[in-house]
């Protein structure tokens, strides 16, 4: 280390101890992004989607007819199957969650993050294991990630053991309970359709506890004075079976498809659905968990609500491996068995460093 350089750990700790996150920096009217947020140039230079895929967009699936009759449902299942085998992502419209519920949860996330800093500090913690509701900036701030991301978040395990109402801040309490109720219902339908897309009984994935645990993480991406130096979220795949994402109209989410970054353009009233690492594992690579990231933006704040079906670091002794129905002599198991907690421990220790942990448990 040169005489003029500062230990990045000390810089990160100083940032953390403000308990005001990235929003605190923006409120302080900074015009330059602090060094800890600078990402290596090679990560940033591939920001623009390549020309050949600029007209590509992830599949949009209409669920309006899913309950009409068998033929209509089968047509939806075919579309879901295509999307998760080829893209790992799709947007769903007419999903049954009322528009006012979607708007209210986005407003609630904004209200919390724009609350008086002294109020927010009451919820600031790095102890995800013992608290139901946690606010901080960058869960992997002290991990091995080379750079810090331009966002603040709060997270809450909402099922199967929801917090007591008083454990959630008043600014977002009602909205979170209401929205999560709808997400669990839609999640149930999605796991049925995914089971059917595998040629299995509707209840198969639900019977494996895929729907059991819901973790909500609500992100706030303040406007960034130098978006070309940093990212909102580094490239990663999700530590979940399935993720449902509600994003506002600002955009910035990109997925890696055929070695190119493709924009997931905001679609009013739609939800983004993506396959997580555990579903790729148990389907033995039939469904793909795709890497994605979020760009930093001069516009803002950008709001997003990610709902992860995953027990993550919560106690869960169930062991997962490729499903026996999907394994044969011609198609042997590609992964070793593992618990979600064991997988998540490594996921959190390494942080969002741009690599998937699935490669480490591949046989």
mmCIF file of C-alpha atoms in Angstrom:
data_model
loop_
_atom_site.group_PDB
_atom_site.id
_atom_site.type_symbol
_atom_site.label_atom_id
_atom_site.label_comp_id
_atom_site.label_asym_id
_atom_site.label_seq_id
_atom_site.Cartn_x
_atom_site.Cartn_y
_atom_site.Cartn_z
ATOM 1 C CA UNK A 1 0.000 0.000 0.000
ATOM 2 C CA UNK A 2 1.317 3.424 -0.917
ATOM 3 C CA UNK A 3 1.686 6.194 1.587
ATOM 4 C CA UNK A 4 -1.336 8.070 0.194
ATOM 5 C CA UNK A 5 -3.715 5.151 -0.065
ATOM 6 C CA UNK A 6 -6.204 4.257 2.631
ATOM 7 C CA UNK A 7 -7.029 0.717 3.646
ATOM 8 C CA UNK A 8 -10.327 -0.070 1.841
ATOM 9 C CA UNK A 9 -11.584 -1.836 4.988
ATOM 10 C CA UNK A 10 -11.212 1.407 6.968
ATOM 11 C CA UNK A 11 -13.069 3.327 4.240
ATOM 12 C CA UNK A 12 -15.873 0.765 4.183
ATOM 13 C CA UNK A 13 -16.125 0.790 7.959
ATOM 14 C CA UNK A 14 -16.284 4.592 8.038
ATOM 15 C CA UNK A 15 -19.090 4.490 5.446
ATOM 16 C CA UNK A 16 -20.905 1.767 7.406
ATOM 17 C CA UNK A 17 -20.694 3.606 10.704
ATOM 18 C CA UNK A 18 -22.641 6.583 9.357
ATOM 19 C CA UNK A 19 -25.638 4.166 9.209
ATOM 20 C CA UNK A 20 -26.981 6.442 6.479
ATOM 21 C CA UNK A 21 -26.020 4.359 3.476
ATOM 22 C CA UNK A 22 -25.613 5.662 -0.055
ATOM 23 C CA UNK A 23 -28.565 7.992 0.456
ATOM 24 C CA UNK A 24 -26.542 9.746 3.163
ATOM 25 C CA UNK A 25 -23.806 10.483 0.614
ATOM 26 C CA UNK A 26 -26.328 11.868 -1.872
ATOM 27 C CA UNK A 27 -27.996 13.965 0.845
ATOM 28 C CA UNK A 28 -24.540 15.375 1.625
ATOM 29 C CA UNK A 29 -24.512 16.619 -1.999
ATOM 30 C CA UNK A 30 -21.381 14.724 -3.044
ATOM 31 C CA UNK A 31 -20.419 15.272 -6.690
ATOM 32 C CA UNK A 32 -17.899 12.448 -6.913
ATOM 33 C CA UNK A 33 -18.391 8.780 -6.158
ATOM 34 C CA UNK A 34 -16.101 7.668 -3.269
ATOM 35 C CA UNK A 35 -13.342 5.211 -4.175
ATOM 36 C CA UNK A 36 -14.882 2.209 -2.456
ATOM 37 C CA UNK A 37 -17.709 2.343 -5.023
ATOM 38 C CA UNK A 38 -15.396 2.382 -8.059
ATOM 39 C CA UNK A 39 -15.690 -0.837 -10.049
ATOM 40 C CA UNK A 40 -12.812 -2.229 -12.140
ATOM 41 C CA UNK A 41 -12.941 -0.718 -15.618
ATOM 42 C CA UNK A 42 -13.226 -4.086 -17.402
ATOM 43 C CA UNK A 43 -16.477 -4.773 -15.519
ATOM 44 C CA UNK A 44 -17.865 -1.403 -16.545
ATOM 45 C CA UNK A 45 -16.796 -1.312 -20.187
ATOM 46 C CA UNK A 46 -19.239 -4.044 -21.222
ATOM 47 C CA UNK A 47 -22.190 -2.022 -19.927
ATOM 48 C CA UNK A 48 -23.892 -1.444 -23.260
ATOM 49 C CA UNK A 49 -26.011 -4.292 -24.606
ATOM 50 C CA UNK A 50 -24.318 -5.501 -27.792
ATOM 51 C CA UNK A 51 -25.833 -4.458 -31.113
ATOM 52 C CA UNK A 52 -27.023 -7.907 -32.167
ATOM 53 C CA UNK A 53 -29.256 -8.267 -29.115
ATOM 54 C CA UNK A 54 -30.426 -4.690 -28.731
ATOM 55 C CA UNK A 55 -33.814 -5.704 -30.144
ATOM 56 C CA UNK A 56 -34.055 -8.810 -27.944
ATOM 57 C CA UNK A 57 -36.372 -8.733 -24.989
ATOM 58 C CA UNK A 58 -37.103 -11.300 -22.359
ATOM 59 C CA UNK A 59 -40.391 -13.206 -22.841
ATOM 60 C CA UNK A 60 -43.596 -11.567 -21.617
ATOM 61 C CA UNK A 61 -46.218 -14.098 -20.500
ATOM 62 C CA UNK A 62 -49.898 -13.277 -19.995
ATOM 63 C CA UNK A 63 -51.455 -15.245 -17.117
ATOM 64 C CA UNK A 64 -55.009 -14.011 -17.843
ATOM 65 C CA UNK A 65 -56.128 -17.390 -19.231
ATOM 66 C CA UNK A 66 -54.284 -19.677 -16.807
ATOM 67 C CA UNK A 67 -57.441 -20.674 -14.917
ATOM 68 C CA UNK A 68 -59.844 -20.709 -17.901
ATOM 69 C CA UNK A 69 -59.498 -24.319 -19.066
ATOM 70 C CA UNK A 70 -56.923 -27.084 -19.489
ATOM 71 C CA UNK A 71 -55.886 -26.073 -23.002
ATOM 72 C CA UNK A 72 -55.312 -22.440 -21.972
ATOM 73 C CA UNK A 73 -53.248 -23.511 -18.962
ATOM 74 C CA UNK A 74 -51.153 -25.880 -21.095
ATOM 75 C CA UNK A 75 -50.435 -23.024 -23.516
ATOM 76 C CA UNK A 76 -49.171 -20.888 -20.585
ATOM 77 C CA UNK A 77 -47.058 -23.823 -19.298
ATOM 78 C CA UNK A 78 -45.414 -24.129 -22.743
ATOM 79 C CA UNK A 79 -44.491 -20.437 -22.688
ATOM 80 C CA UNK A 80 -43.125 -20.710 -19.139
ATOM 81 C CA UNK A 81 -41.110 -23.810 -20.141
ATOM 82 C CA UNK A 82 -39.571 -21.995 -23.121
ATOM 83 C CA UNK A 83 -38.732 -18.931 -21.016
ATOM 84 C CA UNK A 84 -37.066 -20.751 -18.111
ATOM 85 C CA UNK A 85 -35.125 -23.177 -20.296
ATOM 86 C CA UNK A 86 -33.834 -20.517 -22.707
ATOM 87 C CA UNK A 87 -33.790 -17.273 -20.749
ATOM 88 C CA UNK A 88 -34.135 -18.060 -17.024
ATOM 89 C CA UNK A 89 -36.229 -14.882 -16.868
ATOM 90 C CA UNK A 90 -39.644 -13.676 -17.992
ATOM 91 C CA UNK A 91 -42.082 -10.862 -17.245
ATOM 92 C CA UNK A 92 -45.610 -11.779 -16.214
ATOM 93 C CA UNK A 93 -48.713 -9.657 -16.831
ATOM 94 C CA UNK A 94 -52.279 -10.230 -15.596
ATOM 95 C CA UNK A 95 -50.761 -12.054 -12.631
ATOM 96 C CA UNK A 96 -53.600 -11.223 -10.253
ATOM 97 C CA UNK A 97 -51.846 -8.731 -7.958
ATOM 98 C CA UNK A 98 -53.860 -5.483 -8.040
ATOM 99 C CA UNK A 99 -52.085 -2.437 -9.426
ATOM 100 C CA UNK A 100 -52.765 -0.417 -6.262
ATOM 101 C CA UNK A 101 -50.956 -3.072 -4.179
ATOM 102 C CA UNK A 102 -47.908 -2.816 -6.475
ATOM 103 C CA UNK A 103 -47.911 0.991 -6.281
ATOM 104 C CA UNK A 104 -48.323 1.001 -2.502
ATOM 105 C CA UNK A 105 -45.360 -1.307 -1.832
ATOM 106 C CA UNK A 106 -43.112 0.845 -4.075
ATOM 107 C CA UNK A 107 -44.298 3.980 -2.228
ATOM 108 C CA UNK A 108 -43.700 2.256 1.117
ATOM 109 C CA UNK A 109 -40.118 1.316 0.206
ATOM 110 C CA UNK A 110 -39.453 4.903 -0.830
ATOM 111 C CA UNK A 111 -41.047 6.220 2.403
ATOM 112 C CA UNK A 112 -38.815 4.075 4.586
ATOM 113 C CA UNK A 113 -35.599 4.947 2.752
ATOM 114 C CA UNK A 114 -36.489 8.668 2.770
ATOM 115 C CA UNK A 115 -37.416 8.603 6.458
ATOM 116 C CA UNK A 116 -35.472 10.711 8.954
ATOM 117 C CA UNK A 117 -31.961 9.159 9.280
ATOM 118 C CA UNK A 118 -32.353 8.902 13.060
ATOM 119 C CA UNK A 119 -35.454 6.735 12.605
ATOM 120 C CA UNK A 120 -33.760 4.517 10.014
ATOM 121 C CA UNK A 121 -30.748 4.022 12.294
ATOM 122 C CA UNK A 122 -33.004 2.191 14.763
ATOM 123 C CA UNK A 123 -33.294 -0.605 12.198
ATOM 124 C CA UNK A 124 -29.672 -0.578 11.025
ATOM 125 C CA UNK A 125 -27.974 -3.914 11.612
ATOM 126 C CA UNK A 126 -25.640 -6.508 10.153
ATOM 127 C CA UNK A 127 -27.193 -9.280 12.233
ATOM 128 C CA UNK A 128 -29.464 -10.879 9.629
ATOM 129 C CA UNK A 129 -29.612 -14.136 11.581
ATOM 130 C CA UNK A 130 -31.410 -12.795 14.641
ATOM 131 C CA UNK A 131 -33.476 -9.891 13.378
ATOM 132 C CA UNK A 132 -36.653 -10.090 11.337
ATOM 133 C CA UNK A 133 -36.239 -6.652 9.733
ATOM 134 C CA UNK A 134 -32.792 -5.342 8.821
ATOM 135 C CA UNK A 135 -31.751 -2.110 7.078
ATOM 136 C CA UNK A 136 -28.208 -1.561 5.772
ATOM 137 C CA UNK A 137 -26.181 -0.814 2.651
ATOM 138 C CA UNK A 138 -24.531 -3.764 0.849
ATOM 139 C CA UNK A 139 -25.044 -7.027 2.771
ATOM 140 C CA UNK A 140 -21.567 -8.056 1.539
ATOM 141 C CA UNK A 141 -19.825 -4.805 2.493
ATOM 142 C CA UNK A 142 -17.151 -6.744 4.407
ATOM 143 C CA UNK A 143 -17.092 -9.715 2.005
ATOM 144 C CA UNK A 144 -14.577 -10.355 -0.741
ATOM 145 C CA UNK A 145 -16.405 -8.224 -3.329
ATOM 146 C CA UNK A 146 -13.857 -5.852 -4.889
ATOM 147 C CA UNK A 147 -16.239 -2.872 -4.893
ATOM 148 C CA UNK A 148 -19.244 -1.533 -3.015
ATOM 149 C CA UNK A 149 -22.550 -1.153 -4.878
ATOM 150 C CA UNK A 150 -24.624 2.029 -5.181
ATOM 151 C CA UNK A 151 -27.729 1.012 -3.237
ATOM 152 C CA UNK A 152 -29.338 0.718 0.195
ATOM 153 C CA UNK A 153 -31.727 -2.068 1.192
ATOM 154 C CA UNK A 154 -33.938 -3.426 3.891
ATOM 155 C CA UNK A 155 -34.789 -7.092 4.192
ATOM 156 C CA UNK A 156 -37.436 -9.076 6.000
ATOM 157 C CA UNK A 157 -38.308 -12.771 6.292
ATOM 158 C CA UNK A 158 -42.063 -12.658 5.848
ATOM 159 C CA UNK A 159 -42.959 -16.401 5.706
ATOM 160 C CA UNK A 160 -43.432 -18.975 7.154
ATOM 161 C CA UNK A 161 -42.914 -17.135 10.423
ATOM 162 C CA UNK A 162 -43.868 -13.486 9.825
ATOM 163 C CA UNK A 163 -42.607 -10.755 12.129
ATOM 164 C CA UNK A 164 -44.895 -9.201 14.683
ATOM 165 C CA UNK A 165 -46.346 -5.968 13.223
ATOM 166 C CA UNK A 166 -44.347 -3.817 15.660
ATOM 167 C CA UNK A 167 -41.077 -5.311 14.327
ATOM 168 C CA UNK A 168 -41.696 -3.620 10.962
ATOM 169 C CA UNK A 169 -41.501 0.181 10.644
ATOM 170 C CA UNK A 170 -44.862 1.868 10.413
ATOM 171 C CA UNK A 171 -43.948 3.515 7.082
ATOM 172 C CA UNK A 172 -43.999 0.173 5.247
ATOM 173 C CA UNK A 173 -45.764 -2.281 7.579
ATOM 174 C CA UNK A 174 -49.235 -2.579 6.005
ATOM 175 C CA UNK A 175 -47.885 -2.528 2.454
ATOM 176 C CA UNK A 176 -45.422 -5.343 3.153
ATOM 177 C CA UNK A 177 -47.998 -7.628 4.722
ATOM 178 C CA UNK A 178 -50.483 -6.974 1.927
ATOM 179 C CA UNK A 179 -48.001 -7.362 -0.936
ATOM 180 C CA UNK A 180 -46.380 -10.507 0.512
ATOM 181 C CA UNK A 181 -49.792 -12.185 0.814
ATOM 182 C CA UNK A 182 -50.259 -11.762 -2.954
ATOM 183 C CA UNK A 183 -46.663 -12.820 -3.713
ATOM 184 C CA UNK A 184 -47.119 -16.089 -1.808
ATOM 185 C CA UNK A 185 -50.290 -16.783 -3.762
ATOM 186 C CA UNK A 186 -48.639 -16.022 -7.123
ATOM 187 C CA UNK A 187 -45.570 -18.027 -6.046
ATOM 188 C CA UNK A 188 -47.819 -21.024 -5.458
ATOM 189 C CA UNK A 189 -49.178 -20.770 -9.008
ATOM 190 C CA UNK A 190 -45.686 -20.308 -10.478
ATOM 191 C CA UNK A 191 -44.347 -23.426 -8.741
ATOM 192 C CA UNK A 192 -47.340 -25.383 -10.087
ATOM 193 C CA UNK A 193 -46.675 -24.202 -13.648
ATOM 194 C CA UNK A 194 -42.946 -24.927 -13.297
ATOM 195 C CA UNK A 195 -43.715 -28.450 -12.017
ATOM 196 C CA UNK A 196 -45.980 -28.996 -15.017
ATOM 197 C CA UNK A 197 -43.267 -27.615 -17.332
ATOM 198 C CA UNK A 198 -41.027 -30.424 -16.019
ATOM 199 C CA UNK A 199 -43.737 -32.960 -16.910
ATOM 200 C CA UNK A 200 -44.420 -33.592 -13.205
ATOM 201 C CA UNK A 201 -47.489 -33.252 -10.970
ATOM 202 C CA UNK A 202 -48.512 -29.662 -10.135
ATOM 203 C CA UNK A 203 -47.697 -30.001 -6.441
ATOM 204 C CA UNK A 204 -44.193 -31.476 -6.903
ATOM 205 C CA UNK A 205 -42.087 -28.372 -6.239
ATOM 206 C CA UNK A 206 -44.358 -27.150 -3.442
ATOM 207 C CA UNK A 207 -44.011 -30.550 -1.740
ATOM 208 C CA UNK A 208 -40.239 -29.956 -1.706
ATOM 209 C CA UNK A 209 -40.723 -26.787 0.402
ATOM 210 C CA UNK A 210 -39.782 -24.469 -2.488
ATOM 211 C CA UNK A 211 -42.648 -22.154 -1.524
ATOM 212 C CA UNK A 212 -42.166 -22.364 2.224
ATOM 213 C CA UNK A 213 -39.855 -19.428 2.985
ATOM 214 C CA UNK A 214 -40.155 -15.911 1.595
ATOM 215 C CA UNK A 215 -37.482 -13.239 2.020
ATOM 216 C CA UNK A 216 -38.289 -9.725 0.819
ATOM 217 C CA UNK A 217 -35.421 -7.353 0.011
ATOM 218 C CA UNK A 218 -36.417 -3.804 -0.848
ATOM 219 C CA UNK A 219 -33.781 -1.787 -2.712
ATOM 220 C CA UNK A 220 -33.298 1.954 -3.036
ATOM 221 C CA UNK A 221 -30.836 3.152 -5.691
ATOM 222 C CA UNK A 222 -30.185 6.882 -5.194
ATOM 223 C CA UNK A 223 -29.317 8.993 -8.238
ATOM 224 C CA UNK A 224 -25.593 8.641 -8.950
ATOM 225 C CA UNK A 225 -23.369 11.607 -9.920
ATOM 226 C CA UNK A 226 -20.906 9.357 -11.816
ATOM 227 C CA UNK A 227 -22.828 6.272 -12.991
ATOM 228 C CA UNK A 228 -19.960 5.204 -15.267
ATOM 229 C CA UNK A 229 -17.763 4.443 -12.258
ATOM 230 C CA UNK A 230 -20.026 2.122 -10.285
ATOM 231 C CA UNK A 231 -22.934 -0.341 -10.402
ATOM 232 C CA UNK A 232 -26.261 -0.648 -8.592
ATOM 233 C CA UNK A 233 -25.724 -4.393 -8.149
ATOM 234 C CA UNK A 234 -22.791 -6.421 -9.431
ATOM 235 C CA UNK A 235 -23.303 -9.415 -11.726
ATOM 236 C CA UNK A 236 -24.704 -12.376 -9.775
ATOM 237 C CA UNK A 237 -27.245 -15.197 -9.876
ATOM 238 C CA UNK A 238 -29.841 -15.579 -7.122
ATOM 239 C CA UNK A 239 -29.527 -17.595 -3.921
ATOM 240 C CA UNK A 240 -33.141 -18.831 -4.262
ATOM 241 C CA UNK A 241 -35.508 -21.290 -5.930
ATOM 242 C CA UNK A 242 -37.389 -18.458 -7.572
ATOM 243 C CA UNK A 243 -37.315 -14.653 -7.412
ATOM 244 C CA UNK A 244 -40.185 -12.253 -8.118
ATOM 245 C CA UNK A 245 -39.083 -8.694 -8.795
ATOM 246 C CA UNK A 246 -41.189 -5.568 -8.887
ATOM 247 C CA UNK A 247 -39.299 -2.648 -10.450
ATOM 248 C CA UNK A 248 -40.315 0.941 -11.018
ATOM 249 C CA UNK A 249 -40.143 2.761 -14.354
ATOM 250 C CA UNK A 250 -36.470 3.850 -14.208
ATOM 251 C CA UNK A 251 -34.825 0.686 -15.522
ATOM 252 C CA UNK A 252 -31.240 -0.512 -15.204
ATOM 253 C CA UNK A 253 -31.763 -4.262 -14.751
ATOM 254 C CA UNK A 254 -29.832 -6.334 -17.310
ATOM 255 C CA UNK A 255 -29.482 -10.078 -17.807
ATOM 256 C CA UNK A 256 -26.615 -11.975 -19.402
ATOM 257 C CA UNK A 257 -28.044 -13.788 -22.428
ATOM 258 C CA UNK A 258 -25.846 -15.446 -25.062
ATOM 259 C CA UNK A 259 -22.822 -13.571 -23.679
ATOM 260 C CA UNK A 260 -24.496 -10.187 -24.109
ATOM 261 C CA UNK A 261 -26.231 -7.867 -21.668
ATOM 262 C CA UNK A 262 -29.951 -7.488 -22.422
ATOM 263 C CA UNK A 263 -32.048 -4.749 -20.812
ATOM 264 C CA UNK A 264 -35.125 -5.857 -18.869
ATOM 265 C CA UNK A 265 -37.271 -2.878 -19.785
ATOM 266 C CA UNK A 266 -39.774 -1.831 -17.143
ATOM 267 C CA UNK A 267 -43.336 -2.790 -18.054
ATOM 268 C CA UNK A 268 -46.025 -1.052 -16.012
ATOM 269 C CA UNK A 269 -47.926 -3.513 -13.812
ATOM 270 C CA UNK A 270 -45.669 -6.465 -14.717
ATOM 271 C CA UNK A 271 -43.490 -8.577 -12.437
ATOM 272 C CA UNK A 272 -40.116 -10.026 -13.418
ATOM 273 C CA UNK A 273 -39.747 -13.730 -12.581
ATOM 274 C CA UNK A 274 -36.381 -15.465 -12.549
ATOM 275 C CA UNK A 275 -35.035 -18.904 -11.763
ATOM 276 C CA UNK A 276 -32.606 -19.105 -8.827
ATOM 277 C CA UNK A 277 -29.601 -21.363 -8.245
ATOM 278 C CA UNK A 278 -31.529 -23.995 -6.242
ATOM 279 C CA UNK A 279 -34.058 -24.554 -9.028
ATOM 280 C CA UNK A 280 -31.216 -25.001 -11.534
ATOM 281 C CA UNK A 281 -29.688 -27.506 -9.107
ATOM 282 C CA UNK A 282 -32.814 -29.595 -8.455
ATOM 283 C CA UNK A 283 -33.849 -29.557 -12.146
ATOM 284 C CA UNK A 284 -30.325 -30.723 -13.053
ATOM 285 C CA UNK A 285 -29.739 -27.733 -15.389
ATOM 286 C CA UNK A 286 -33.108 -28.040 -17.151
ATOM 287 C CA UNK A 287 -34.039 -24.574 -15.845
ATOM 288 C CA UNK A 288 -31.317 -21.917 -15.868
ATOM 289 C CA UNK A 289 -30.360 -19.445 -13.142
ATOM 290 C CA UNK A 290 -29.053 -16.508 -15.126
ATOM 291 C CA UNK A 291 -26.581 -13.839 -14.090
ATOM 292 C CA UNK A 292 -27.944 -10.315 -13.934
ATOM 293 C CA UNK A 293 -26.947 -6.877 -12.647
ATOM 294 C CA UNK A 294 -28.283 -3.348 -12.156
ATOM 295 C CA UNK A 295 -26.628 -0.255 -13.637
ATOM 296 C CA UNK A 296 -26.178 2.931 -11.656
ATOM 297 C CA UNK A 297 -28.180 5.854 -13.034
ATOM 298 C CA UNK A 298 -28.192 9.645 -12.901
ATOM 299 C CA UNK A 299 -31.956 9.409 -12.564
ATOM 300 C CA UNK A 300 -33.430 8.282 -9.322
ATOM 301 C CA UNK A 301 -34.150 7.069 -6.867
ATOM 302 C CA UNK A 302 -34.911 3.699 -8.463
ATOM 303 C CA UNK A 303 -37.068 1.426 -6.315
ATOM 304 C CA UNK A 304 -37.267 -2.355 -6.575
ATOM 305 C CA UNK A 305 -38.778 -5.092 -4.425
ATOM 306 C CA UNK A 306 -37.224 -8.553 -4.740
ATOM 307 C CA UNK A 307 -39.100 -11.502 -3.211
ATOM 308 C CA UNK A 308 -36.911 -14.581 -2.835
ATOM 309 C CA UNK A 309 -38.355 -18.036 -2.281
ATOM 310 C CA UNK A 310 -35.430 -19.332 -0.219
ATOM 311 C CA UNK A 311 -34.720 -20.183 3.419
ATOM 312 C CA UNK A 312 -31.210 -18.773 2.849
ATOM 313 C CA UNK A 313 -29.392 -18.668 6.216
ATOM 314 C CA UNK A 314 -32.448 -19.718 8.230
ATOM 315 C CA UNK A 315 -32.285 -23.163 9.899
ATOM 316 C CA UNK A 316 -33.312 -25.828 7.354
ATOM 317 C CA UNK A 317 -31.930 -29.347 7.460
ATOM 318 C CA UNK A 318 -33.477 -30.471 4.165
ATOM 319 C CA UNK A 319 -30.901 -31.721 1.664
ATOM 320 C CA UNK A 320 -31.346 -30.841 -2.013
ATOM 321 C CA UNK A 321 -29.893 -32.472 -5.097
ATOM 322 C CA UNK A 322 -31.071 -33.154 -8.660
ATOM 323 C CA UNK A 323 -34.625 -34.608 -8.570
ATOM 324 C CA UNK A 324 -34.675 -38.352 -9.153
ATOM 325 C CA UNK A 325 -37.463 -37.968 -11.750
ATOM 326 C CA UNK A 326 -35.115 -35.883 -13.910
ATOM 327 C CA UNK A 327 -31.996 -38.047 -13.628
ATOM 328 C CA UNK A 328 -31.244 -41.093 -15.786
ATOM 329 C CA UNK A 329 -28.281 -43.023 -17.201
ATOM 330 C CA UNK A 330 -28.301 -40.718 -20.231
ATOM 331 C CA UNK A 331 -28.710 -37.666 -17.992
ATOM 332 C CA UNK A 332 -26.811 -38.297 -14.737
ATOM 333 C CA UNK A 333 -26.868 -35.959 -11.741
ATOM 334 C CA UNK A 334 -24.737 -32.876 -12.392
ATOM 335 C CA UNK A 335 -24.570 -31.648 -8.768
ATOM 336 C CA UNK A 336 -23.813 -33.058 -5.349
ATOM 337 C CA UNK A 337 -26.413 -32.838 -2.595
ATOM 338 C CA UNK A 338 -26.281 -29.771 -0.363
ATOM 339 C CA UNK A 339 -28.394 -27.919 2.200
ATOM 340 C CA UNK A 340 -29.589 -24.393 1.429
ATOM 341 C CA UNK A 341 -27.865 -23.096 4.541
ATOM 342 C CA UNK A 342 -24.515 -24.607 3.514
ATOM 343 C CA UNK A 343 -24.890 -23.086 0.029
ATOM 344 C CA UNK A 344 -26.002 -19.703 1.384
ATOM 345 C CA UNK A 345 -23.126 -19.507 3.865
ATOM 346 C CA UNK A 346 -20.644 -19.534 0.979
ATOM 347 C CA UNK A 347 -22.854 -17.174 -1.064
ATOM 348 C CA UNK A 348 -22.794 -14.575 1.732
ATOM 349 C CA UNK A 349 -19.117 -15.034 2.571
ATOM 350 C CA UNK A 350 -17.969 -14.442 -0.987
ATOM 351 C CA UNK A 351 -20.562 -11.738 -1.647
ATOM 352 C CA UNK A 352 -21.595 -10.616 -5.112
ATOM 353 C CA UNK A 353 -18.236 -11.247 -6.745
ATOM 354 C CA UNK A 354 -19.628 -12.098 -10.179
ATOM 355 C CA UNK A 355 -19.324 -15.888 -9.875
ATOM 356 C CA UNK A 356 -22.014 -18.507 -9.286
ATOM 357 C CA UNK A 357 -21.419 -20.974 -6.484
ATOM 358 C CA UNK A 358 -23.136 -23.721 -8.524
ATOM 359 C CA UNK A 359 -19.836 -24.369 -10.315
ATOM 360 C CA UNK A 360 -18.304 -25.435 -6.972
ATOM 361 C CA UNK A 361 -20.824 -28.203 -6.327
ATOM 362 C CA UNK A 362 -20.882 -29.504 -9.885
ATOM 363 C CA UNK A 363 -19.923 -33.185 -10.076
#
